[in-house]
């Protein structure tokens, strides 16, 4: 096997690398992940340089993205060249002797890289490599309109000559250890394909999106200093934060609202490509209407909007509405409102009844359901859903069916560490009147 490609030579520290462009069609035939080396199974833990390839991740995330998105893009692969018979770089300035001096320095690191024999192993990007290879070979059972064009993708590959196992492992470790994934907040702010993220952002802007004339974005809220009341940089709020909620919480409330309207799987992992504008507009209208009702009719939030300087105090553990100023509970609230509305209650009535639900974080009703006795919130989806179902029961018990109440009673008792077999409505807190 001989690989010849135009390349640019570079150096970081004492590591020399060569950046080349390889088609996806050719890449899969010359580069392999470390786990496919013949000797991989015989290597000790200390000798292995990579984690195992996750085929599940490739099938569910990478492959659909590659074949369904015309705007697909991915970063460079880092490939270590092991035991090569030939590893030679010829620069343009070496080949062309009469280059003007002004060009000689620039072209000294541009030229052709030739690699003969040996093993080319993906040091970073093994999942991208396998996804591209399997799609090009037709072995990946995934459909998309761009499936046939993936083979022509031009992939940037950084070639590094293998020197020793220790040095190769060190490079692999540092590349992955110092690679900082985008945060949930970053993803919500920047995604142009995740429908939930797009709608969540629109709720905080100052004008309706796209061609809509209304409703106005309900979360374009500011305090007297012009500071936004929506925390967009962090996913949590501390006791000292004077913010109403977080952007990541708004994202989750949008999910709850759209679930109620049977609009599910609106994220980019499920859809890959951006939803159509008419879908986004409808989703925005629903989400804006729900948030508008909650902000205007829920006394706790109405007070916070009118007097944002009080928010920090309202979040205090023993305050009347303190639980409602915890982002986790806000998600549960919207889940609960959704259950109540699905049972036949209007949103306005559901919010009005929610005003009569005890919202103090230290209340025994919520301990071990959504909050610990020490004030730490419970954050799993199971716990959020349990709190949401409990809210629904407290405000709409007369409309919920028997199986819903029976399951809630059992789950509530279990969360409390009490006997839950045969639990009934008698084991639940009393609904509001």
Coordinates of C-alpha atoms in Angstrom, one line a residue:
X1 CA 0.0 0.0 0.0
X2 CA 1.3 3.4 -1.0
X3 CA -0.4 6.7 -0.1
X4 CA 0.6 9.9 -1.9
X5 CA -1.1 13.2 -1.2
X6 CA -0.4 16.9 -1.3
X7 CA 0.3 18.0 2.2
X8 CA 1.4 20.9 4.4
X9 CA 4.2 20.2 7.0
X10 CA 3.9 21.7 10.5
X11 CA 5.3 21.3 13.9
X12 CA 4.0 21.6 17.5
X13 CA 6.6 21.1 20.2
X14 CA 8.8 18.4 18.9
X15 CA 6.0 16.6 17.1
X16 CA 6.1 17.0 13.3
X17 CA 2.8 16.5 11.5
X18 CA 1.6 16.6 7.9
X19 CA -1.9 17.9 7.0
X20 CA -3.4 16.2 3.9
X21 CA -6.7 16.0 2.1
X22 CA -8.1 12.4 1.6
X23 CA -11.4 11.5 0.1
X24 CA -13.8 9.5 2.3
X25 CA -13.8 6.9 -0.5
X26 CA -10.0 6.3 -0.1
X27 CA -9.8 6.9 3.7
X28 CA -11.6 3.7 4.7
X29 CA -9.2 1.6 2.6
X30 CA -6.0 2.9 4.1
X31 CA -6.7 3.9 7.8
X32 CA -8.1 1.6 10.5
X33 CA -9.1 2.2 14.2
X34 CA -6.7 0.7 16.7
X35 CA -9.3 -1.9 17.7
X36 CA -9.0 -3.6 14.3
X37 CA -5.3 -4.2 14.4
X38 CA -4.6 -7.9 14.4
X39 CA -2.6 -7.6 17.6
X40 CA -5.3 -5.6 19.5
X41 CA -6.8 -8.5 21.4
X42 CA -3.4 -9.5 22.7
X43 CA -2.5 -6.0 24.0
X44 CA -2.6 -5.3 27.7
X45 CA -4.6 -2.3 29.0
X46 CA -1.4 -0.2 29.3
X47 CA -0.6 -1.0 25.7
X48 CA -3.9 -0.1 24.1
X49 CA -4.1 3.5 22.8
X50 CA -7.8 3.9 22.3
X51 CA -11.2 3.0 23.6
X52 CA -13.4 0.5 21.8
X53 CA -15.5 1.8 18.9
X54 CA -19.1 2.3 19.8
X55 CA -21.2 1.0 16.9
X56 CA -24.3 2.2 18.7
X57 CA -23.1 5.8 18.6
X58 CA -22.2 5.4 14.9
X59 CA -25.6 4.0 13.9
X60 CA -27.7 6.4 16.0
X61 CA -25.8 9.6 15.7
X62 CA -22.9 9.9 13.2
X63 CA -24.2 7.9 10.3
X64 CA -27.7 9.6 10.1
X65 CA -26.0 13.0 10.3
X66 CA -23.6 12.2 7.5
X67 CA -26.2 10.9 5.1
X68 CA -29.1 13.3 5.9
X69 CA -27.3 16.6 6.1
X70 CA -26.0 18.6 3.2
X71 CA -24.3 20.9 5.6
X72 CA -22.4 18.1 7.3
X73 CA -18.9 19.0 8.5
X74 CA -16.4 17.3 10.8
X75 CA -12.9 18.1 12.1
X76 CA -9.5 16.6 11.2
X77 CA -8.6 13.0 11.9
X78 CA -5.2 12.3 13.5
X79 CA -3.5 9.3 12.1
X80 CA -0.3 7.7 13.4
X81 CA 1.8 5.9 10.8
X82 CA 3.4 2.8 12.3
X83 CA 6.2 0.6 10.8
X84 CA 6.1 2.3 7.4
X85 CA 8.7 1.3 4.8
X86 CA 8.5 4.8 3.3
X87 CA 7.6 8.0 5.0
X88 CA 8.9 10.9 2.8
X89 CA 7.9 14.5 2.4
X90 CA 9.1 16.4 -0.7
X91 CA 8.5 20.2 -0.6
X92 CA 7.8 22.4 -3.6
X93 CA 11.0 24.4 -2.9
X94 CA 13.0 21.2 -3.1
X95 CA 11.5 20.2 -6.4
X96 CA 11.6 23.7 -8.0
X97 CA 15.1 25.1 -7.8
X98 CA 14.5 28.5 -9.3
X99 CA 11.7 29.7 -7.0
X100 CA 12.0 33.4 -6.1
X101 CA 13.2 33.9 -2.6
X102 CA 9.9 35.4 -1.5
X103 CA 8.2 32.1 -2.3
X104 CA 10.9 29.7 -1.2
X105 CA 10.2 30.0 2.5
X106 CA 6.5 29.8 2.1
X107 CA 6.6 26.7 -0.2
X108 CA 9.2 24.9 2.0
X109 CA 6.4 23.4 4.0
X110 CA 4.1 22.6 1.1
X111 CA 4.6 19.6 -1.0
X112 CA 3.8 15.8 -1.3
X113 CA 3.8 13.2 1.4
X114 CA 4.4 9.5 0.4
X115 CA 3.7 6.7 2.8
X116 CA 4.5 3.1 1.8
X117 CA 3.7 0.0 3.8
X118 CA 3.1 -0.1 7.5
X119 CA -0.2 0.6 9.4
X120 CA -2.1 3.8 9.4
X121 CA -4.1 4.0 12.7
X122 CA -6.7 6.6 13.7
X123 CA -5.4 8.2 16.8
X124 CA -8.3 10.6 17.0
X125 CA -11.6 10.4 15.1
X126 CA -12.0 6.7 15.0
X127 CA -15.8 6.9 15.1
X128 CA -15.9 9.4 12.2
X129 CA -13.6 7.1 10.3
X130 CA -15.7 4.0 10.8
X131 CA -18.9 5.8 10.0
X132 CA -17.5 7.1 6.7
X133 CA -16.0 3.7 5.8
X134 CA -19.2 1.8 6.5
X135 CA -21.4 4.3 4.6
X136 CA -19.1 4.3 1.6
X137 CA -18.9 0.5 1.6
X138 CA -22.7 0.2 1.8
X139 CA -22.6 -1.8 5.1
X140 CA -24.4 0.8 7.2
X141 CA -28.2 0.3 7.3
X142 CA -29.1 4.0 7.3
X143 CA -30.9 6.0 4.7
X144 CA -30.6 9.7 3.6
X145 CA -30.7 11.7 0.4
X146 CA -26.9 12.4 0.6
X147 CA -25.8 8.8 1.1
X148 CA -24.2 8.5 -2.3
X149 CA -22.3 11.7 -2.0
X150 CA -20.5 10.9 1.3
X151 CA -17.8 9.0 -0.6
X152 CA -16.7 12.3 -2.3
X153 CA -16.3 14.2 1.0
X154 CA -12.7 15.5 1.3
X155 CA -11.4 14.7 4.8
X156 CA -8.6 16.6 6.5
X157 CA -6.1 14.1 7.9
X158 CA -3.1 14.9 10.2
X159 CA -0.4 12.3 9.7
X160 CA 2.1 11.7 12.6
X161 CA 5.0 9.3 12.3
X162 CA 4.9 6.7 15.1
X163 CA 7.9 6.9 17.3
X164 CA 7.0 4.9 20.4
X165 CA 3.9 3.5 22.2
X166 CA 4.4 5.9 25.1
X167 CA 4.6 8.9 22.9
X168 CA 1.6 7.9 20.8
X169 CA -0.5 7.2 24.0
X170 CA 0.5 10.6 25.4
X171 CA -0.7 12.4 22.2
X172 CA -3.9 10.5 22.2
X173 CA -4.5 11.3 25.9
X174 CA -3.8 15.0 25.6
X175 CA -5.8 15.4 22.5
X176 CA -8.9 13.9 24.2
X177 CA -8.3 15.3 27.7
X178 CA -8.0 18.9 26.6
X179 CA -10.8 18.7 24.0
X180 CA -13.6 20.6 25.7
X181 CA -17.1 19.6 24.5
X182 CA -19.7 22.3 24.1
X183 CA -21.9 22.8 27.1
X184 CA -25.6 22.3 27.1
X185 CA -26.1 26.1 27.1
X186 CA -23.6 26.5 24.2
X187 CA -25.6 23.9 22.2
X188 CA -28.9 25.7 22.8
X189 CA -27.4 29.1 21.9
X190 CA -25.7 27.9 18.7
X191 CA -27.8 25.1 17.3
X192 CA -29.7 25.9 14.1
X193 CA -31.1 22.4 13.7
X194 CA -32.5 21.6 17.1
X195 CA -36.1 22.7 17.1
X196 CA -36.4 22.9 20.9
X197 CA -33.3 25.1 21.1
X198 CA -34.5 27.4 18.3
X199 CA -37.9 27.9 20.0
X200 CA -36.3 28.4 23.5
X201 CA -34.1 31.2 22.1
X202 CA -37.0 32.8 20.3
X203 CA -38.9 33.0 23.6
X204 CA -36.2 35.3 25.0
X205 CA -35.8 37.7 22.1
X206 CA -37.5 41.0 21.7
X207 CA -39.6 40.4 18.6
X208 CA -41.6 37.5 17.2
X209 CA -39.6 35.2 14.9
X210 CA -39.7 34.7 11.1
X211 CA -42.9 36.1 9.6
X212 CA -45.0 36.1 12.8
X213 CA -46.6 39.3 14.1
X214 CA -47.3 37.7 17.5
X215 CA -47.4 36.6 20.2
X216 CA -44.6 38.7 21.7
X217 CA -41.7 36.7 23.2
X218 CA -42.8 36.3 26.9
X219 CA -39.2 35.7 28.3
X220 CA -37.6 38.9 27.0
X221 CA -37.4 40.0 30.6
X222 CA -34.9 42.4 32.2
X223 CA -34.3 43.9 35.6
X224 CA -33.9 47.7 36.3
X225 CA -30.3 47.5 35.2
X226 CA -31.1 46.0 31.8
X227 CA -29.8 42.5 32.9
X228 CA -31.6 39.5 31.4
X229 CA -33.7 37.5 33.9
X230 CA -32.9 34.3 31.9
X231 CA -29.5 32.8 32.8
X232 CA -28.0 31.7 29.5
X233 CA -24.4 31.0 30.4
X234 CA -25.0 28.4 33.1
X235 CA -27.5 25.5 33.5
X236 CA -28.0 25.9 37.2
X237 CA -28.8 28.8 39.6
X238 CA -27.2 29.4 43.0
X239 CA -28.9 31.0 46.0
X240 CA -27.1 34.2 45.1
X241 CA -28.4 34.4 41.5
X242 CA -31.1 37.0 40.8
X243 CA -32.4 35.1 37.7
X244 CA -35.9 33.7 37.1
X245 CA -34.7 30.6 35.3
X246 CA -32.1 29.3 32.9
X247 CA -32.1 28.9 29.1
X248 CA -31.6 25.1 29.5
X249 CA -34.7 25.0 31.7
X250 CA -36.7 26.9 29.1
X251 CA -35.5 24.3 26.6
X252 CA -37.0 21.6 28.8
X253 CA -40.2 23.4 29.3
X254 CA -40.5 23.7 25.5
X255 CA -40.1 20.0 25.3
X256 CA -43.0 19.5 27.8
X257 CA -45.2 22.0 26.0
X258 CA -44.6 20.4 22.6
X259 CA -45.1 16.9 24.1
X260 CA -48.6 18.0 25.1
X261 CA -49.3 19.1 21.5
X262 CA -47.9 15.7 20.2
X263 CA -44.9 17.4 18.6
X264 CA -42.1 15.1 19.7
X265 CA -38.5 14.3 18.6
X266 CA -38.0 17.9 17.6
X267 CA -34.2 17.8 18.4
X268 CA -31.4 17.4 15.9
X269 CA -30.5 13.9 17.0
X270 CA -34.0 12.8 16.0
X271 CA -34.4 15.0 12.9
X272 CA -30.8 15.8 11.9
X273 CA -31.9 18.7 9.8
X274 CA -33.7 21.9 10.9
X275 CA -37.5 21.6 11.1
X276 CA -39.5 23.5 8.5
X277 CA -40.4 27.1 9.3
X278 CA -44.1 26.5 9.6
X279 CA -43.4 23.8 12.3
X280 CA -41.1 26.2 14.1
X281 CA -43.6 29.0 14.0
X282 CA -46.4 26.7 15.4
X283 CA -44.1 25.4 18.1
X284 CA -43.2 29.0 19.1
X285 CA -46.8 30.1 19.3
X286 CA -47.7 27.2 21.6
X287 CA -44.6 27.7 23.8
X288 CA -45.2 31.5 23.9
X289 CA -48.8 31.1 24.8
X290 CA -48.1 28.7 27.7
X291 CA -45.3 30.8 29.1
X292 CA -47.4 34.0 28.8
X293 CA -50.2 32.4 30.9
X294 CA -47.7 31.1 33.5
X295 CA -46.0 34.5 33.9
X296 CA -49.2 36.4 34.1
X297 CA -51.3 34.1 36.2
X298 CA -48.9 32.3 38.6
X299 CA -48.5 34.7 41.5
X300 CA -44.9 33.6 42.2
X301 CA -43.7 34.4 38.7
X302 CA -45.8 37.5 38.3
X303 CA -44.2 38.9 41.5
X304 CA -40.7 38.0 40.2
X305 CA -41.3 39.8 36.9
X306 CA -42.7 42.9 38.6
X307 CA -40.0 43.0 41.3
X308 CA -37.0 41.1 39.9
X309 CA -34.8 42.4 42.8
X310 CA -36.8 40.1 45.1
X311 CA -36.0 36.9 43.2
X312 CA -32.9 36.0 45.2
X313 CA -35.0 36.2 48.4
X314 CA -38.0 34.4 47.0
X315 CA -35.7 31.4 46.3
X316 CA -34.9 31.1 50.0
X317 CA -35.4 27.6 51.3
X318 CA -38.3 28.4 53.7
X319 CA -40.0 31.0 51.6
X320 CA -43.6 30.6 50.5
X321 CA -42.8 29.9 46.8
X322 CA -39.2 28.9 47.0
X323 CA -39.6 25.6 45.2
X324 CA -40.9 27.4 42.1
X325 CA -37.7 29.3 41.8
X326 CA -35.7 26.1 41.4
X327 CA -35.2 25.3 37.7
X328 CA -35.8 21.6 38.2
X329 CA -39.2 22.3 39.7
X330 CA -40.1 24.6 36.9
X331 CA -39.7 21.8 34.4
X332 CA -41.9 19.6 36.7
X333 CA -44.5 22.4 36.8
X334 CA -44.8 22.5 33.0
X335 CA -45.0 18.7 33.0
X336 CA -47.8 18.8 35.6
X337 CA -49.7 21.5 33.7
X338 CA -49.5 19.3 30.6
X339 CA -51.0 16.3 32.4
X340 CA -53.8 18.5 33.8
X341 CA -54.6 20.1 30.4
X342 CA -54.6 16.6 28.8
X343 CA -57.1 15.5 31.4
X344 CA -59.5 18.2 30.3
X345 CA -58.6 21.3 32.3
X346 CA -57.9 24.7 30.6
X347 CA -54.4 26.0 31.0
X348 CA -55.7 29.1 32.7
X349 CA -57.5 27.0 35.3
X350 CA -54.6 24.7 35.8
X351 CA -52.3 27.7 36.5
X352 CA -54.9 29.3 38.8
X353 CA -55.1 26.1 40.9
X354 CA -51.3 25.8 40.9
X355 CA -51.3 29.0 42.9
X356 CA -52.9 27.0 45.8
X357 CA -50.3 24.3 45.8
X358 CA -47.8 24.5 48.7
X359 CA -44.6 25.7 47.0
X360 CA -42.2 25.9 49.9
X361 CA -39.0 23.9 49.3
X362 CA -38.9 22.7 52.9
X363 CA -42.4 21.3 52.9
X364 CA -42.5 17.6 53.8
X365 CA -44.6 16.9 50.7
X366 CA -41.7 17.5 48.4
X367 CA -38.9 15.9 50.4
X368 CA -37.5 12.9 48.6
X369 CA -39.8 13.6 45.7
X370 CA -37.9 16.5 44.0
X371 CA -35.7 17.8 46.9
X372 CA -33.7 16.3 49.7
X373 CA -34.1 17.4 53.3
X374 CA -30.8 19.2 53.1
X375 CA -32.1 21.4 50.3
X376 CA -30.3 19.6 47.4
X377 CA -32.5 19.1 44.3
X378 CA -33.2 15.7 42.8
X379 CA -32.4 15.9 39.1
X380 CA -33.2 12.7 37.3
X381 CA -36.0 12.5 34.7
X382 CA -37.8 10.0 36.9
X383 CA -37.9 12.4 39.8
X384 CA -38.9 15.4 37.6
X385 CA -41.7 13.3 36.1
X386 CA -42.8 12.2 39.6
X387 CA -43.0 15.8 40.8
X388 CA -44.9 16.7 37.6
X389 CA -47.4 14.0 38.1
X390 CA -47.9 15.0 41.7
X391 CA -48.5 18.6 40.7
X392 CA -51.1 17.4 38.2
X393 CA -52.8 15.4 40.9
X394 CA -52.9 18.3 43.3
X395 CA -54.6 20.6 40.8
X396 CA -56.7 18.1 38.7
X397 CA -57.3 15.0 40.9
X398 CA -61.0 15.0 39.9
X399 CA -60.1 14.7 36.2
X400 CA -57.3 12.1 36.3
X401 CA -58.2 8.4 35.8
X402 CA -57.7 5.6 38.3
X403 CA -54.6 4.0 36.8
X404 CA -52.8 7.4 36.8
X405 CA -53.6 8.0 40.5
X406 CA -52.8 4.4 41.5
X407 CA -49.4 4.5 39.8
X408 CA -48.6 7.9 41.2
X409 CA -49.5 6.8 44.8
X410 CA -47.2 3.8 44.5
X411 CA -44.3 5.8 43.1
X412 CA -44.8 8.6 45.7
X413 CA -44.7 6.1 48.6
X414 CA -41.7 4.4 47.1
X415 CA -39.8 7.7 46.8
X416 CA -40.7 8.4 50.4
X417 CA -39.3 5.0 51.5
X418 CA -42.7 3.8 52.6
X419 CA -44.6 0.6 51.7
X420 CA -45.9 1.2 48.1
X421 CA -47.7 -2.1 47.3
X422 CA -51.4 -1.4 47.3
X423 CA -51.0 2.4 47.7
X424 CA -54.1 4.5 46.9
X425 CA -55.1 8.1 46.7
X426 CA -55.3 8.1 50.5
X427 CA -51.5 7.9 50.6
X428 CA -51.1 11.1 48.6
X429 CA -51.2 14.7 49.8
X430 CA -54.6 16.3 49.7
X431 CA -55.5 18.1 46.4
X432 CA -56.1 21.8 46.4
X433 CA -59.7 23.0 46.7

